[in-house]
GROMACS .gro file of C-alpha atoms in nm:
model
  328
    1MET     CA    1  20.357  14.634   4.822
    2ARG     CA    2  20.381  14.830   5.145
    3LEU     CA    3  20.371  15.165   4.954
    4ARG     CA    4  20.075  15.045   4.746
    5THR     CA    5  19.888  14.945   5.063
    6LEU     CA    6  19.953  15.283   5.225
    7LEU     CA    7  19.826  15.464   4.913
    8ALA     CA    8  19.510  15.249   4.907
    9LEU     CA    9  19.442  15.325   5.274
   10PHE     CA   10  19.496  15.696   5.214
   11GLY     CA   11  19.255  15.688   4.918
   12ALA     CA   12  18.988  15.515   5.126
   13ALA     CA   13  19.027  15.776   5.400
   14VAL     CA   14  18.980  16.056   5.149
   15LEU     CA   15  18.658  15.892   5.023
   16VAL     CA   16  18.524  15.869   5.377
   17LEU     CA   17  18.596  16.238   5.435
   18VAL     CA   18  18.451  16.370   5.108
   19GLY     CA   19  18.173  16.111   5.064
   20PRO     CA   20  17.910  16.228   5.317
   21PRO     CA   21  17.886  16.587   5.187
   22LEU     CA   22  17.841  16.454   4.835
   23LEU     CA   23  17.571  16.212   4.949
   24THR     CA   24  17.379  16.468   5.154
   25ALA     CA   25  17.403  16.765   4.920
   26GLY     CA   26  17.097  16.900   4.741
   27SER     CA   27  16.737  16.886   4.856
   28ASP     CA   28  16.802  16.606   5.109
   29SER     CA   29  17.040  16.826   5.308
   30ALA     CA   30  16.959  17.031   5.614
   31THR     CA   31  16.870  17.323   5.388
   32GLY     CA   32  16.630  17.126   5.167
   33THR     CA   33  16.268  17.018   5.190
   34GLN     CA   34  16.285  16.641   5.148
   35ILE     CA   35  16.150  16.458   5.454
   36PRO     CA   36  16.155  16.082   5.381
   37GLY     CA   37  15.874  15.897   5.559
   38LEU     CA   38  15.666  16.210   5.628
   39ARG     CA   39  15.315  16.127   5.754
   40PHE     CA   40  15.022  16.370   5.757
   41MET     CA   41  14.747  16.301   6.010
   42VAL     CA   42  14.387  16.410   5.949
   43PRO     CA   43  14.197  16.429   6.281
   44ASN     CA   44  13.852  16.375   6.128
   45THR     CA   45  13.680  16.159   5.869
   46PRO     CA   46  13.752  16.148   5.493
   47GLY     CA   47  13.587  16.422   5.289
   48GLY     CA   48  13.609  16.693   5.554
   49GLY     CA   49  13.800  17.019   5.537
   50TYR     CA   50  14.108  16.891   5.719
   51ASP     CA   51  14.113  16.587   5.491
   52ILE     CA   52  14.083  16.789   5.170
   53THR     CA   53  14.350  17.034   5.289
   54ALA     CA   54  14.594  16.759   5.387
   55ARG     CA   55  14.553  16.554   5.070
   56THR     CA   56  14.575  16.863   4.850
   57ALA     CA   57  14.890  16.982   5.028
   58ALA     CA   58  15.050  16.637   5.003
   59LYS     CA   59  14.976  16.603   4.631
   60ASN     CA   60  15.091  16.957   4.555
   61ALA     CA   61  15.416  16.905   4.749
   62GLU     CA   62  15.486  16.586   4.555
   63ASP     CA   63  15.393  16.740   4.219
   64ALA     CA   64  15.629  17.029   4.294
   65GLU     CA   65  15.897  16.772   4.387
   66LEU     CA   66  15.945  16.924   4.731
   67THR     CA   67  15.927  16.584   4.895
   68HIS     CA   68  15.795  16.240   4.803
   69ASN     CA   69  15.559  15.964   4.918
   70ILE     CA   70  15.375  16.156   5.190
   71GLU     CA   71  15.136  15.924   5.372
   72VAL     CA   72  14.802  16.085   5.461
   73PHE     CA   73  14.592  15.897   5.719
   74ASN     CA   74  14.273  15.965   5.914
   75LEU     CA   75  14.238  15.937   6.291
   76PRO     CA   76  13.894  16.082   6.371
   77GLY     CA   77  13.724  16.128   6.706
   78ALA     CA   78  13.599  16.390   6.952
   79GLY     CA   79  13.621  16.679   6.709
   80GLY     CA   80  13.990  16.625   6.640
   81THR     CA   81  14.111  16.584   6.998
   82VAL     CA   82  14.179  16.210   6.952
   83GLY     CA   83  14.423  16.298   6.677
   84LEU     CA   84  14.565  16.582   6.884
   85SER     CA   85  14.634  16.347   7.174
   86ARG     CA   86  14.812  16.106   6.939
   87LEU     CA   87  15.020  16.388   6.793
   88VAL     CA   88  15.131  16.511   7.135
   89SER     CA   89  15.228  16.154   7.233
   90GLU     CA   90  15.469  16.140   6.937
   91HIS     CA   91  15.722  16.358   7.120
   92GLY     CA   92  16.024  16.440   6.903
   93ASN     CA   93  15.883  16.284   6.584
   94GLY     CA   94  15.991  16.521   6.307
   95LYS     CA   95  15.822  16.308   6.040
   96LEU     CA   96  15.465  16.360   6.158
   97ALA     CA   97  15.235  16.660   6.108
   98MET     CA   98  14.863  16.718   6.158
   99SER     CA   99  14.608  16.915   5.959
  100MET     CA  100  14.391  17.126   6.191
  101GLY     CA  101  14.203  17.451   6.234
  102LEU     CA  102  13.951  17.643   6.439
  103GLY     CA  103  13.747  17.325   6.488
  104VAL     CA  104  14.021  17.165   6.695
  105VAL     CA  105  14.057  17.483   6.903
  106GLY     CA  106  13.685  17.464   6.986
  107ALA     CA  107  13.685  17.087   7.044
  108VAL     CA  108  13.963  17.118   7.302
  109ARG     CA  109  13.736  17.352   7.499
  110SER     CA  110  13.406  17.167   7.453
  111ASN     CA  111  13.559  16.827   7.534
  112ASP     CA  112  13.780  16.956   7.816
  113ALA     CA  113  14.065  16.772   7.642
  114PRO     CA  114  14.377  16.696   7.849
  115LYS     CA  115  14.605  16.793   7.559
  116THR     CA  116  14.584  17.132   7.391
  117LEU     CA  117  14.740  17.303   7.091
  118ALA     CA  118  14.981  17.470   7.333
  119ASP     CA  119  15.139  17.122   7.365
  120THR     CA  120  15.223  17.107   6.992
  121THR     CA  121  15.485  17.264   6.767
  122PRO     CA  122  15.314  17.529   6.549
  123ILE     CA  123  15.419  17.503   6.183
  124ALA     CA  124  15.190  17.717   5.970
  125ARG     CA  125  14.846  17.862   5.913
  126LEU     CA  126  14.767  17.796   5.547
  127THR     CA  127  14.424  17.914   5.445
  128GLU     CA  128  14.115  18.103   5.545
  129GLU     CA  129  13.772  18.030   5.405
  130GLN     CA  130  13.411  18.116   5.452
  131ASP     CA  131  13.142  17.878   5.563
  132VAL     CA  132  12.844  17.814   5.339
  133VAL     CA  133  12.480  17.771   5.441
  134VAL     CA  134  12.342  17.487   5.229
  135VAL     CA  135  12.032  17.271   5.190
  136GLY     CA  136  11.960  16.965   4.980
  137LYS     CA  137  11.840  17.013   4.623
  138ASP     CA  138  11.486  16.906   4.723
  139SER     CA  139  11.464  17.142   5.021
  140PRO     CA  140  11.162  17.376   5.031
  141TYR     CA  141  11.396  17.665   5.117
  142LYS     CA  142  11.507  17.858   4.811
  143THR     CA  143  11.650  18.167   4.986
  144ILE     CA  144  11.818  18.248   5.316
  145ASP     CA  145  11.517  18.459   5.418
  146GLN     CA  146  11.279  18.166   5.368
  147LEU     CA  147  11.502  17.944   5.581
  148ILE     CA  148  11.539  18.193   5.863
  149GLU     CA  149  11.167  18.273   5.865
  150ALA     CA  150  11.089  17.904   5.924
  151TRP     CA  151  11.379  17.874   6.172
  152LYS     CA  152  11.250  18.162   6.384
  153LYS     CA  153  10.904  18.005   6.413
  154ASP     CA  154  11.036  17.689   6.579
  155PRO     CA  155  11.417  17.668   6.613
  156GLY     CA  156  11.410  17.327   6.779
  157LYS     CA  157  11.229  17.163   6.487
  158LEU     CA  158  11.482  17.276   6.227
  159PRO     CA  159  11.806  17.097   6.313
  160VAL     CA  160  12.123  17.249   6.172
  161GLY     CA  161  12.418  17.023   6.106
  162GLY     CA  162  12.784  17.120   6.124
  163GLY     CA  163  13.109  16.939   6.064
  164SER     CA  164  13.262  17.034   6.399
  165SER     CA  165  13.208  16.992   6.771
  166PRO     CA  166  13.052  17.270   6.980
  167GLY     CA  167  13.297  17.559   6.984
  168GLY     CA  168  13.419  17.482   6.633
  169PRO     CA  169  13.354  17.692   6.322
  170ASP     CA  170  13.053  17.501   6.193
  171HIS     CA  171  12.893  17.545   6.536
  172LEU     CA  172  12.987  17.908   6.596
  173ALA     CA  173  12.872  18.024   6.250
  174PRO     CA  174  12.505  17.913   6.283
  175MET     CA  175  12.498  18.035   6.645
  176LEU     CA  176  12.608  18.382   6.535
  177MET     CA  177  12.358  18.356   6.253
  178ALA     CA  178  12.081  18.270   6.499
  179LYS     CA  179  12.169  18.561   6.724
  180ALA     CA  180  12.164  18.800   6.427
  181ALA     CA  181  11.820  18.668   6.331
  182GLY     CA  182  11.680  18.714   6.681
  183ILE     CA  183  11.691  18.346   6.778
  184ALA     CA  184  11.833  18.256   7.120
  185PRO     CA  185  12.144  18.041   7.052
  186LYS     CA  186  12.049  17.806   7.337
  187ASP     CA  187  11.728  17.722   7.145
  188VAL     CA  188  11.917  17.609   6.834
  189ASN     CA  189  11.909  17.236   6.764
  190TYR     CA  190  12.270  17.187   6.655
  191VAL     CA  191  12.375  16.839   6.538
  192PRO     CA  192  12.755  16.790   6.529
  193PHE     CA  193  12.930  16.563   6.281
  194ASP     CA  194  13.293  16.457   6.270
  195GLY     CA  195  13.377  16.648   5.954
  196GLY     CA  196  13.198  16.771   5.644
  197GLY     CA  197  13.201  16.426   5.484
  198GLU     CA  198  12.969  16.282   5.750
  199LEU     CA  199  12.752  16.593   5.745
  200LEU     CA  200  12.698  16.576   5.368
  201ALA     CA  201  12.503  16.248   5.386
  202SER     CA  202  12.267  16.394   5.645
  203ILE     CA  203  12.199  16.706   5.438
  204LEU     CA  204  12.132  16.501   5.125
  205GLY     CA  205  11.916  16.261   5.327
  206ASN     CA  206  11.714  16.547   5.480
  207LYS     CA  207  11.813  16.442   5.831
  208VAL     CA  208  11.900  16.805   5.906
  209ALA     CA  209  11.711  17.107   5.775
  210PHE     CA  210  12.032  17.277   5.665
  211GLY     CA  211  12.405  17.249   5.705
  212VAL     CA  212  12.697  17.484   5.762
  213SER     CA  213  13.047  17.392   5.648
  214GLY     CA  214  13.348  17.516   5.452
  215VAL     CA  215  13.334  17.637   5.092
  216GLY     CA  216  13.597  17.389   4.974
  217GLU     CA  217  13.417  17.090   5.121
  218TYR     CA  218  13.095  17.137   4.924
  219LEU     CA  219  13.198  17.330   4.615
  220ASP     CA  220  13.170  17.026   4.387
  221GLN     CA  221  12.828  16.924   4.522
  222ILE     CA  222  12.697  17.280   4.485
  223LYS     CA  223  12.820  17.304   4.125
  224ALA     CA  224  12.671  16.961   4.051
  225GLY     CA  225  12.331  17.073   4.180
  226GLU     CA  226  12.317  16.825   4.468
  227LEU     CA  227  12.326  17.107   4.722
  228ARG     CA  228  12.163  17.449   4.708
  229ILE     CA  229  12.367  17.730   4.859
  230LEU     CA  230  12.168  18.001   5.039
  231ALA     CA  231  12.445  18.226   5.173
  232VAL     CA  232  12.810  18.258   5.268
  233THR     CA  233  12.926  18.374   5.611
  234GLY     CA  234  13.218  18.601   5.525
  235PRO     CA  235  13.250  18.967   5.431
  236GLU     CA  236  13.237  18.921   5.052
  237ARG     CA  237  13.086  18.688   4.797
  238VAL     CA  238  13.299  18.392   4.687
  239ASP     CA  239  13.421  18.411   4.326
  240GLU     CA  240  13.338  18.047   4.260
  241LEU     CA  241  12.985  18.100   4.399
  242ALA     CA  242  12.911  18.454   4.289
  243ASP     CA  243  12.531  18.409   4.300
  244ALA     CA  244  12.532  18.331   4.673
  245PRO     CA  245  12.483  18.642   4.890
  246THR     CA  246  12.667  18.711   5.213
  247LEU     CA  247  12.465  18.696   5.534
  248LYS     CA  248  12.547  19.061   5.594
  249GLU     CA  249  12.408  19.181   5.261
  250SER     CA  250  12.100  18.968   5.333
  251GLY     CA  251  12.039  19.170   5.649
  252TYR     CA  252  12.202  18.947   5.911
  253ASP     CA  253  12.502  19.099   6.086
  254VAL     CA  254  12.743  18.805   6.060
  255ASP     CA  255  13.102  18.816   5.937
  256PHE     CA  256  13.265  18.481   6.007
  257THR     CA  257  13.554  18.290   5.849
  258ASN     CA  258  13.734  17.967   5.929
  259TRP     CA  259  14.104  17.884   5.889
  260ARG     CA  260  14.324  17.576   5.861
  261GLY     CA  261  14.684  17.503   5.938
  262ILE     CA  262  14.949  17.249   6.037
  263VAL     CA  263  15.101  17.154   6.372
  264ALA     CA  264  15.364  16.895   6.464
  265PRO     CA  265  15.452  16.700   6.777
  266PRO     CA  266  15.630  16.866   7.070
  267GLY     CA  267  16.000  16.819   7.135
  268LEU     CA  268  16.131  16.871   6.781
  269SER     CA  269  16.484  16.990   6.731
  270ASP     CA  270  16.526  17.334   6.574
  271ALA     CA  271  16.644  17.164   6.255
  272GLU     CA  272  16.338  16.937   6.237
  273ARG     CA  273  16.097  17.224   6.301
  274ASP     CA  274  16.272  17.450   6.051
  275LYS     CA  275  16.262  17.180   5.784
  276LEU     CA  276  15.886  17.137   5.821
  277VAL     CA  277  15.838  17.515   5.806
  278ARG     CA  278  16.064  17.538   5.501
  279LEU     CA  279  15.866  17.262   5.326
  280VAL     CA  280  15.540  17.449   5.386
  281GLU     CA  281  15.695  17.780   5.275
  282GLU     CA  282  15.807  17.623   4.946
  283LEU     CA  283  15.464  17.462   4.909
  284HIS     CA  284  15.292  17.797   4.967
  285ASP     CA  285  15.498  17.961   4.690
  286SER     CA  286  15.443  17.680   4.439
  287PRO     CA  287  15.212  17.723   4.136
  288GLU     CA  288  15.047  17.394   4.231
  289TRP     CA  289  14.930  17.522   4.569
  290GLN     CA  290  14.826  17.862   4.437
  291LYS     CA  291  14.606  17.691   4.178
  292SER     CA  292  14.453  17.462   4.441
  293MET     CA  293  14.364  17.756   4.664
  294GLN     CA  294  14.178  17.923   4.380
  295GLN     CA  295  13.996  17.603   4.281
  296ASN     CA  296  13.881  17.537   4.640
  297GLY     CA  297  13.775  17.892   4.719
  298TRP     CA  298  14.047  17.926   4.985
  299ASP     CA  299  14.196  18.261   5.077
  300ASP     CA  300  14.567  18.288   5.149
  301ALA     CA  301  14.631  18.327   5.524
  302PHE     CA  302  14.994  18.215   5.543
  303LEU     CA  303  15.163  18.250   5.881
  304THR     CA  304  15.447  18.040   6.024
  305GLY     CA  305  15.633  17.949   6.341
  306GLU     CA  306  15.603  18.161   6.654
  307LYS     CA  307  15.360  18.406   6.493
  308PHE     CA  308  15.129  18.113   6.422
  309GLY     CA  309  15.172  18.002   6.784
  310ASP     CA  310  15.063  18.346   6.904
  311PHE     CA  311  14.765  18.326   6.668
  312LEU     CA  312  14.662  17.988   6.816
  313ASP     CA  313  14.667  18.135   7.166
  314ALA     CA  314  14.452  18.429   7.052
  315GLN     CA  315  14.205  18.192   6.882
  316ASP     CA  316  14.161  17.994   7.202
  317LYS     CA  317  14.072  18.314   7.387
  318ARG     CA  318  13.836  18.411   7.103
  319VAL     CA  319  13.644  18.082   7.124
  320VAL     CA  320  13.596  18.124   7.499
  321SER     CA  321  13.480  18.483   7.450
  322VAL     CA  322  13.229  18.399   7.174
  323LEU     CA  323  13.083  18.106   7.368
  324LYS     CA  324  13.032  18.332   7.669
  325GLU     CA  325  12.880  18.603   7.451
  326LEU     CA  326  12.633  18.350   7.309
  327GLY     CA  327  12.549  18.218   7.654
  328LEU     CA  328  12.685  17.875   7.566
   0.00000   0.00000   0.00000
């Protein structure tokens, strides 16, 4: 009996020693991409660019079996700085990430926010996309020239709506557009909305004369005929909207694009940060994500880790510079 007991104890000890590696091997290990309980914060309202990007990324990651059951939730307010403040307060939480972009960079400046993107852990820049200049289907403006002609006559009476706070992409794009058209940016009647979803209702309801927002946010409405696109803000026409001219080819010297990415709370361990980066790298290379980028008119702008952090710092300086240049 004593020998049998000793053998049983020895067998149990062996199981303890070999069990954990067997249980943690595969995609749940430190070298995998599975992050149980991962939550993805969207710092503006449903239907906006950050929301579409986050929900697309989450679905693509699950479809590619990189991780499972990602919770996407919205925490809007103050151009994204409410969400940013919440993210920074989650110090050391390796299971939280936030969708963001140039709009949050601008909102930090315009709202004099106490927390900045320098307080976060940079994960990745994902996409770049052009803004679109759109009007409702019943608008009297059929071309960009018609719109700008009316805008120049009385800028204050033609409100332009954008899905970001002052300093964000949907604010900077029409301001650069105004300057190129000979309109003083300070005379522009800009109406900010907390994301493209809120802006859409105002364009369709003729509460603003025209709107400026991301390609991916309004692609479906443009194709359905609910919105009329007058121009795109980038250097080339968008494949999905080939009939829409660029502002530059229409005679207005504007070349402007927006971008979106992911940041995480401060205080992550190297392993937690690396796992989030690895998840996004695998997502970026997946057929699911590549297809989504094409469908949404997004350009690939992938950049991770410290290089993305350097980019964020440069974007902050750019926003300050452009606002000064525009006298805003």
